[in-house]
Amino acid sequence: MTTLLTLHDLLVDQLQDIHDAEHQILAALPAMSNAAFDEHLQDAFVDHLAETHEHIDRLIEVFGIVGAMPKRKPCKAMAGLIRESEEVLNSTGDRDVLDAALIAAAQRIEHYEIASYGTVRAFAQRLGMDDAAKLLDKTLDEEGNTNKKLTKLAEGGMLTRSINKSAAKN
Amino acid sequence: MTTLLTLHDLLVDQLQDIHDAEHQILAALPAMSNAAFDEHLQDAFVDHLAETHEHIDRLIEVFGIVGAMPKRKPCKAMAGLIRESEEVLNSTGDRDVLDAALIAAAQRIEHYEIASYGTVRAFAQRLGMDDAAKLLDKTLDEEGNTNKKLTKLAEGGMLTRSINKSAAKN
């Protein structure tokens, strides 16, 4: 049972959650990259892997600023999100449709991170911990950009090809 | 193992996922509303419960438009997200901090829905199913509004009070 007496307690609790989530993403990304058919999608996952390492380094720095140990609290939500991405890896079918499914799973992961970093940034700002808030804001920006990049990839790539293939069959 | 041969297969698969997720949210909201200390937050959860019923009705309509049975596919991500909200319900501490934690959990749930509805709307648009896309867009709007409402509630309510209480102690 968690005891949350102050906003600082909650900030640390939430940082531990996203810290664990980032490590889970780090472990999941290589399989997602390997499973992608589209090479731009493979690259996007590889790029995000490098970014995720930076996000973890930044979190360690934030833990230092807020005066807490960089612990991890098992993030059950991310475990569920990654299990859903694994379901895509175990699916069969058309390569463009499978890539679109992989992007859908990845965008849910991104949205979890966007919600999480938005929350911890707001808490750090309220607590007057501006240096921590700035670091968290930088990561939040990058997660948002990854999400947009995935949308563009789907729109300009596998969705268009899927529709063209379906039309060609009719 | 899922077989995804066309974008239509993927749309139906994703609709079944969000259909299950909405039912999980429906089951979880009463406990979240009961646990909230702030009456505006209680009201927000009660309002969202009513909206969730509408979202499910709309999904049933969308299943009809796309010519699929309104099945549910167990959504593991939402199960994890809801387990995280239950962790908040089992926490103790300051009422404003606990409410802020509840909002953080609820906003992650909202972001899952925003990502999901964004995806299915894009698929329906690509498939030329404009009536389905419009219905999904309406729900997407409402999920976005709920998310913004929760941010405002936190900013104007429990976050301010938490900080004031901490300052008063120093």
GROMACS .gro file of C-alpha atoms in nm:
model
  340
    1MET     CA    1   0.000   0.000   0.000
    2THR     CA    2   0.136   0.340  -0.101
    3THR     CA    3   0.123   0.641   0.132
    4LEU     CA    4   0.095   0.977  -0.044
    5LEU     CA    5   0.113   1.262   0.206
    6THR     CA    6   0.248   1.539  -0.019
    7LEU     CA    7   0.266   1.629  -0.387
    8HIS     CA    8   0.637   1.550  -0.366
    9ASP     CA    9   0.552   1.191  -0.258
   10LEU     CA   10   0.322   1.164  -0.560
   11LEU     CA   11   0.585   1.308  -0.797
   12VAL     CA   12   0.839   1.048  -0.682
   13ASP     CA   13   0.579   0.769  -0.709
   14GLN     CA   14   0.495   0.874  -1.066
   15LEU     CA   15   0.863   0.905  -1.161
   16GLN     CA   16   0.920   0.549  -1.039
   17ASP     CA   17   0.627   0.431  -1.255
   18ILE     CA   18   0.752   0.598  -1.575
   19HIS     CA   19   1.108   0.486  -1.497
   20ASP     CA   20   0.991   0.126  -1.500
   21ALA     CA   21   0.777   0.188  -1.809
   22GLU     CA   22   1.078   0.325  -2.001
   23HIS     CA   23   1.281   0.013  -1.913
   24GLN     CA   24   0.997  -0.208  -2.037
   25ILE     CA   25   0.990  -0.011  -2.365
   26LEU     CA   26   1.368  -0.048  -2.397
   27ALA     CA   27   1.328  -0.427  -2.371
   28ALA     CA   28   1.036  -0.438  -2.618
   29LEU     CA   29   1.164  -0.213  -2.899
   30PRO     CA   30   1.418  -0.450  -3.061
   31ALA     CA   31   1.146  -0.710  -3.128
   32MET     CA   32   0.915  -0.441  -3.267
   33SER     CA   33   1.189  -0.313  -3.495
   34ASN     CA   34   1.268  -0.667  -3.614
   35ALA     CA   35   0.901  -0.739  -3.681
   36ALA     CA   36   0.841  -0.425  -3.890
   37PHE     CA   37   0.841  -0.482  -4.267
   38ASP     CA   38   0.872  -0.117  -4.372
   39GLU     CA   39   1.228   0.004  -4.339
   40HIS     CA   40   1.124   0.355  -4.235
   41LEU     CA   41   0.925   0.198  -3.952
   42GLN     CA   42   1.225  -0.015  -3.854
   43ASP     CA   43   1.434   0.306  -3.845
   44ALA     CA   44   1.171   0.486  -3.636
   45PHE     CA   45   1.185   0.210  -3.374
   46VAL     CA   46   1.567   0.208  -3.375
   47ASP     CA   47   1.569   0.589  -3.334
   48HIS     CA   48   1.321   0.562  -3.049
   49LEU     CA   49   1.541   0.302  -2.879
   50ALA     CA   50   1.827   0.553  -2.870
   51GLU     CA   51   1.590   0.823  -2.742
   52THR     CA   52   1.457   0.591  -2.472
   53HIS     CA   53   1.813   0.549  -2.337
   54GLU     CA   54   1.833   0.929  -2.316
   55HIS     CA   55   1.492   0.949  -2.147
   56ILE     CA   56   1.612   0.709  -1.877
   57ASP     CA   57   1.932   0.911  -1.826
   58ARG     CA   58   1.719   1.224  -1.794
   59LEU     CA   59   1.491   1.053  -1.541
   60ILE     CA   60   1.796   0.958  -1.328
   61GLU     CA   61   1.893   1.327  -1.337
   62VAL     CA   62   1.539   1.427  -1.234
   63PHE     CA   63   1.545   1.180  -0.942
   64GLY     CA   64   1.864   1.357  -0.828
   65ILE     CA   65   1.707   1.702  -0.855
   66VAL     CA   66   1.397   1.603  -0.657
   67GLY     CA   67   1.612   1.423  -0.397
   68ALA     CA   68   1.489   1.067  -0.445
   69MET     CA   69   1.647   0.731  -0.526
   70PRO     CA   70   1.600   0.627  -0.893
   71LYS     CA   71   1.383   0.327  -0.805
   72ARG     CA   72   1.138   0.151  -1.034
   73LYS     CA   73   0.778   0.070  -0.949
   74PRO     CA   74   0.638  -0.212  -1.166
   75CYS     CA   75   0.421  -0.038  -1.426
   76LYS     CA   76   0.125  -0.269  -1.487
   77ALA     CA   77  -0.020  -0.045  -1.756
   78MET     CA   78   0.296  -0.062  -1.967
   79ALA     CA   79   0.307  -0.440  -1.916
   80GLY     CA   80  -0.043  -0.457  -2.068
   81LEU     CA   81   0.044  -0.220  -2.351
   82ILE     CA   82   0.350  -0.427  -2.441
   83ARG     CA   83   0.152  -0.751  -2.426
   84GLU     CA   84  -0.078  -0.595  -2.687
   85SER     CA   85   0.219  -0.513  -2.910
   86GLU     CA   86   0.335  -0.876  -2.869
   87GLU     CA   87  -0.006  -0.991  -2.993
   88VAL     CA   88   0.069  -0.801  -3.315
   89LEU     CA   89   0.410  -0.972  -3.341
   90ASN     CA   90   0.228  -1.307  -3.317
   91SER     CA   91  -0.028  -1.216  -3.585
   92THR     CA   92  -0.010  -1.315  -3.950
   93GLY     CA   93  -0.140  -1.154  -4.266
   94ASP     CA   94  -0.054  -0.875  -4.506
   95ARG     CA   95   0.276  -0.697  -4.433
   96ASP     CA   96   0.132  -0.345  -4.465
   97VAL     CA   97  -0.166  -0.427  -4.244
   98LEU     CA   98   0.063  -0.585  -3.983
   99ASP     CA   99   0.284  -0.274  -3.991
  100ALA     CA  100  -0.025  -0.055  -3.942
  101ALA     CA  101  -0.122  -0.273  -3.643
  102LEU     CA  102   0.230  -0.234  -3.501
  103ILE     CA  103   0.205   0.145  -3.535
  104ALA     CA  104  -0.134   0.139  -3.359
  105ALA     CA  105   0.021  -0.049  -3.065
  106ALA     CA  106   0.325   0.182  -3.060
  107GLN     CA  107   0.106   0.494  -3.059
  108ARG     CA  108  -0.079   0.368  -2.750
  109ILE     CA  109   0.257   0.324  -2.580
  110GLU     CA  110   0.350   0.680  -2.682
  111HIS     CA  111   0.022   0.814  -2.546
  112TYR     CA  112   0.087   0.650  -2.211
  113GLU     CA  113   0.420   0.828  -2.198
  114ILE     CA  114   0.269   1.160  -2.311
  115ALA     CA  115   0.011   1.139  -2.028
  116SER     CA  116   0.278   1.037  -1.775
  117TYR     CA  117   0.536   1.301  -1.864
  118GLY     CA  118   0.263   1.566  -1.882
  119THR     CA  119   0.164   1.476  -1.525
  120VAL     CA  120   0.516   1.471  -1.374
  121ARG     CA  121   0.607   1.794  -1.554
  122ALA     CA  122   0.299   1.966  -1.404
  123PHE     CA  123   0.386   1.835  -1.055
  124ALA     CA  124   0.752   1.949  -1.084
  125GLN     CA  125   0.637   2.294  -1.203
  126ARG     CA  126   0.399   2.326  -0.908
  127LEU     CA  127   0.677   2.229  -0.669
  128GLY     CA  128   0.899   2.502  -0.818
  129MET     CA  129   1.148   2.242  -0.943
  130ASP     CA  130   1.209   2.419  -1.272
  131ASP     CA  131   1.521   2.225  -1.374
  132ALA     CA  132   1.335   1.897  -1.331
  133ALA     CA  133   1.033   2.035  -1.519
  134LYS     CA  134   1.255   2.143  -1.811
  135LEU     CA  135   1.411   1.797  -1.844
  136LEU     CA  136   1.069   1.630  -1.831
  137ASP     CA  137   0.937   1.879  -2.086
  138LYS     CA  138   1.217   1.786  -2.326
  139THR     CA  139   1.123   1.419  -2.306
  140LEU     CA  140   0.753   1.504  -2.341
  141ASP     CA  141   0.834   1.692  -2.663
  142GLU     CA  142   1.026   1.395  -2.802
  143GLU     CA  143   0.745   1.152  -2.719
  144GLY     CA  144   0.502   1.383  -2.898
  145ASN     CA  145   0.730   1.398  -3.201
  146THR     CA  146   0.762   1.018  -3.212
  147ASN     CA  147   0.384   0.991  -3.205
  148LYS     CA  148   0.351   1.238  -3.496
  149LYS     CA  149   0.623   1.058  -3.691
  150LEU     CA  150   0.433   0.729  -3.655
  151THR     CA  151   0.111   0.894  -3.778
  152LYS     CA  152   0.291   1.031  -4.086
  153LEU     CA  153   0.452   0.694  -4.157
  154ALA     CA  154   0.115   0.519  -4.145
  155GLU     CA  155  -0.063   0.784  -4.351
  156GLY     CA  156   0.203   0.807  -4.621
  157GLY     CA  157   0.303   0.440  -4.622
  158MET     CA  158   0.121   0.127  -4.516
  159LEU     CA  159  -0.232   0.270  -4.502
  160THR     CA  160  -0.209   0.399  -4.860
  161ARG     CA  161  -0.058   0.072  -4.982
  162SER     CA  162  -0.322  -0.137  -4.799
  163ILE     CA  163  -0.603   0.060  -4.961
  164ASN     CA  164  -0.441   0.043  -5.306
  165LYS     CA  165  -0.400  -0.335  -5.275
  166SER     CA  166  -0.763  -0.380  -5.166
  167ALA     CA  167  -0.880  -0.159  -5.456
  168ALA     CA  168  -0.666  -0.357  -5.704
  169LYS     CA  169  -0.837  -0.681  -5.593
  170ASN     CA  170  -1.188  -0.541  -5.655
  171MET     CA  171  -0.337  -1.594  -3.334
  172THR     CA  172  -0.497  -1.310  -3.527
  173THR     CA  173  -0.497  -1.298  -3.906
  174LEU     CA  174  -0.498  -0.950  -4.056
  175LEU     CA  175  -0.528  -0.962  -4.434
  176THR     CA  176  -0.688  -0.625  -4.501
  177LEU     CA  177  -0.725  -0.284  -4.338
  178HIS     CA  178  -1.088  -0.376  -4.278
  179ASP     CA  179  -0.975  -0.679  -4.072
  180LEU     CA  180  -0.754  -0.448  -3.866
  181LEU     CA  181  -1.032  -0.192  -3.819
  182VAL     CA  182  -1.264  -0.462  -3.683
  183ASP     CA  183  -0.987  -0.600  -3.458
  184GLN     CA  184  -0.923  -0.252  -3.316
  185LEU     CA  185  -1.294  -0.183  -3.268
  186GLN     CA  186  -1.323  -0.506  -3.068
  187ASP     CA  187  -1.030  -0.394  -2.850
  188ILE     CA  188  -1.176  -0.051  -2.772
  189HIS     CA  189  -1.522  -0.205  -2.725
  190ASP     CA  190  -1.380  -0.423  -2.447
  191ALA     CA  191  -1.180  -0.130  -2.306
  192GLU     CA  192  -1.497   0.083  -2.281
  193HIS     CA  193  -1.674  -0.195  -2.089
  194GLN     CA  194  -1.381  -0.220  -1.848
  195ILE     CA  195  -1.397   0.158  -1.794
  196LEU     CA  196  -1.772   0.133  -1.731
  197ALA     CA  197  -1.707  -0.121  -1.458
  198ALA     CA  198  -1.423   0.081  -1.301
  199LEU     CA  199  -1.574   0.431  -1.294
  200PRO     CA  200  -1.816   0.389  -0.999
  201ALA     CA  201  -1.530   0.296  -0.764
  202MET     CA  202  -1.323   0.588  -0.892
  203SER     CA  203  -1.612   0.828  -0.837
  204ASN     CA  204  -1.671   0.691  -0.485
  205ALA     CA  205  -1.302   0.723  -0.399
  206ALA     CA  206  -1.271   1.087  -0.512
  207PHE     CA  207  -1.279   1.341  -0.228
  208ASP     CA  208  -1.338   1.651  -0.444
  209GLU     CA  209  -1.700   1.676  -0.546
  210HIS     CA  210  -1.617   1.823  -0.888
  211LEU     CA  211  -1.398   1.521  -0.953
  212GLN     CA  212  -1.679   1.290  -0.840
  213ASP     CA  213  -1.909   1.470  -1.086
  214ALA     CA  214  -1.653   1.441  -1.366
  215PHE     CA  215  -1.640   1.063  -1.319
  216VAL     CA  216  -2.020   1.037  -1.304
  217ASP     CA  217  -2.049   1.245  -1.624
  218HIS     CA  218  -1.789   1.025  -1.792
  219LEU     CA  219  -1.984   0.715  -1.691
  220ALA     CA  220  -2.288   0.847  -1.881
  221GLU     CA  221  -2.065   0.935  -2.179
  222THR     CA  222  -1.908   0.589  -2.176
  223HIS     CA  223  -2.255   0.434  -2.217
  224GLU     CA  224  -2.301   0.656  -2.524
  225HIS     CA  225  -1.957   0.561  -2.658
  226ILE     CA  226  -2.051   0.194  -2.638
  227ASP     CA  227  -2.383   0.260  -2.817
  228ARG     CA  228  -2.190   0.448  -3.086
  229LEU     CA  229  -1.943   0.159  -3.121
  230ILE     CA  230  -2.232  -0.085  -3.172
  231GLU     CA  231  -2.355   0.148  -3.449
  232VAL     CA  232  -2.006   0.156  -3.603
  233PHE     CA  233  -1.985  -0.226  -3.597
  234GLY     CA  234  -2.313  -0.225  -3.794
  235ILE     CA  235  -2.180   0.024  -4.049
  236VAL     CA  236  -1.858  -0.170  -4.108
  237GLY     CA  237  -2.053  -0.499  -4.126
  238ALA     CA  238  -1.905  -0.678  -3.826
  239MET     CA  239  -2.041  -0.839  -3.510
  240PRO     CA  240  -2.001  -0.617  -3.198
  241LYS     CA  241  -1.761  -0.860  -3.031
  242ARG     CA  242  -1.512  -0.777  -2.757
  243LYS     CA  243  -1.145  -0.870  -2.760
  244PRO     CA  244  -0.993  -0.869  -2.409
  245CYS     CA  245  -0.798  -0.545  -2.386
  246LYS     CA  246  -0.489  -0.622  -2.178
  247ALA     CA  247  -0.367  -0.263  -2.186
  248MET     CA  248  -0.689  -0.132  -2.029
  249ALA     CA  249  -0.672  -0.411  -1.768
  250GLY     CA  250  -0.327  -0.281  -1.670
  251LEU     CA  251  -0.439   0.082  -1.672
  252ILE     CA  252  -0.733  -0.001  -1.446
  253ARG     CA  253  -0.512  -0.203  -1.210
  254GLU     CA  254  -0.303   0.113  -1.173
  255SER     CA  255  -0.612   0.316  -1.084
  256GLU     CA  256  -0.701   0.048  -0.827
  257GLU     CA  257  -0.358   0.094  -0.671
  258VAL     CA  258  -0.456   0.457  -0.610
  259LEU     CA  259  -0.784   0.345  -0.451
  260ASN     CA  260  -0.579   0.128  -0.214
  261SER     CA  261  -0.340   0.411  -0.122
  262THR     CA  262  -0.363   0.629   0.187
  263GLY     CA  263  -0.255   0.985   0.258
  264ASP     CA  264  -0.368   1.341   0.197
  265ARG     CA  265  -0.706   1.372   0.024
  266ASP     CA  266  -0.588   1.629  -0.234
  267VAL     CA  267  -0.278   1.426  -0.319
  268LEU     CA  268  -0.487   1.111  -0.355
  269ASP     CA  269  -0.729   1.297  -0.583
  270ALA     CA  270  -0.434   1.418  -0.793
  271ALA     CA  271  -0.314   1.056  -0.817
  272LEU     CA  272  -0.662   0.947  -0.926
  273ILE     CA  273  -0.663   1.214  -1.197
  274ALA     CA  274  -0.319   1.099  -1.316
  275ALA     CA  275  -0.452   0.741  -1.352
  276ALA     CA  276  -0.771   0.863  -1.524
  277GLN     CA  277  -0.574   1.073  -1.773
  278ARG     CA  278  -0.370   0.769  -1.876
  279ILE     CA  279  -0.695   0.586  -1.941
  280GLU     CA  280  -0.817   0.884  -2.148
  281HIS     CA  281  -0.495   0.887  -2.348
  282TYR     CA  282  -0.537   0.519  -2.431
  283GLU     CA  283  -0.881   0.599  -2.566
  284ILE     CA  284  -0.757   0.905  -2.756
  285ALA     CA  285  -0.490   0.692  -2.927
  286SER     CA  286  -0.740   0.413  -3.001
  287TYR     CA  287  -1.018   0.630  -3.138
  288GLY     CA  288  -0.764   0.830  -3.341
  289THR     CA  289  -0.649   0.505  -3.501
  290VAL     CA  290  -0.993   0.362  -3.582
  291ARG     CA  291  -1.113   0.698  -3.715
  292ALA     CA  292  -0.812   0.712  -3.951
  293PHE     CA  293  -0.880   0.354  -4.069
  294ALA     CA  294  -1.252   0.423  -4.126
  295GLN     CA  295  -1.167   0.740  -4.322
  296ARG     CA  296  -0.921   0.549  -4.542
  297LEU     CA  297  -1.183   0.285  -4.609
  298GLY     CA  298  -1.429   0.556  -4.718
  299MET     CA  299  -1.664   0.472  -4.430
  300ASP     CA  300  -1.747   0.834  -4.356
  301ASP     CA  301  -2.048   0.769  -4.132
  302ALA     CA  302  -1.838   0.541  -3.911
  303ALA     CA  303  -1.552   0.794  -3.909
  304LYS     CA  304  -1.791   1.072  -3.800
  305LEU     CA  305  -1.924   0.870  -3.507
  306LEU     CA  306  -1.571   0.778  -3.398
  307ASP     CA  307  -1.465   1.140  -3.433
  308LYS     CA  308  -1.746   1.249  -3.200
  309THR     CA  309  -1.625   1.008  -2.931
  310LEU     CA  310  -1.264   1.113  -2.989
  311ASP     CA  311  -1.369   1.475  -2.926
  312GLU     CA  312  -1.544   1.382  -2.603
  313GLU     CA  313  -1.244   1.184  -2.476
  314GLY     CA  314  -1.023   1.485  -2.550
  315ASN     CA  315  -1.262   1.712  -2.362
  316THR     CA  316  -1.268   1.479  -2.059
  317ASN     CA  317  -0.889   1.482  -2.055
  318LYS     CA  318  -0.882   1.864  -2.064
  319LYS     CA  319  -1.149   1.884  -1.792
  320LEU     CA  320  -0.935   1.661  -1.567
  321THR     CA  321  -0.628   1.882  -1.626
  322LYS     CA  322  -0.828   2.194  -1.532
  323LEU     CA  323  -0.968   2.026  -1.221
  324ALA     CA  324  -0.620   1.929  -1.103
  325GLU     CA  325  -0.468   2.269  -1.183
  326GLY     CA  326  -0.743   2.473  -1.021
  327GLY     CA  327  -0.817   2.236  -0.734
  328MET     CA  328  -0.610   1.968  -0.564
  329LEU     CA  329  -0.267   2.072  -0.696
  330THR     CA  330  -0.311   2.428  -0.567
  331ARG     CA  331  -0.443   2.305  -0.233
  332SER     CA  332  -0.159   2.050  -0.196
  333ILE     CA  333   0.102   2.319  -0.253
  334ASN     CA  334  -0.068   2.563  -0.015
  335LYS     CA  335  -0.082   2.299   0.258
  336SER     CA  336   0.288   2.212   0.212
  337ALA     CA  337   0.380   2.583   0.221
  338ALA     CA  338   0.173   2.635   0.539
  339LYS     CA  339   0.372   2.358   0.713
  340ASN     CA  340   0.708   2.521   0.636
   0.00000   0.00000   0.00000
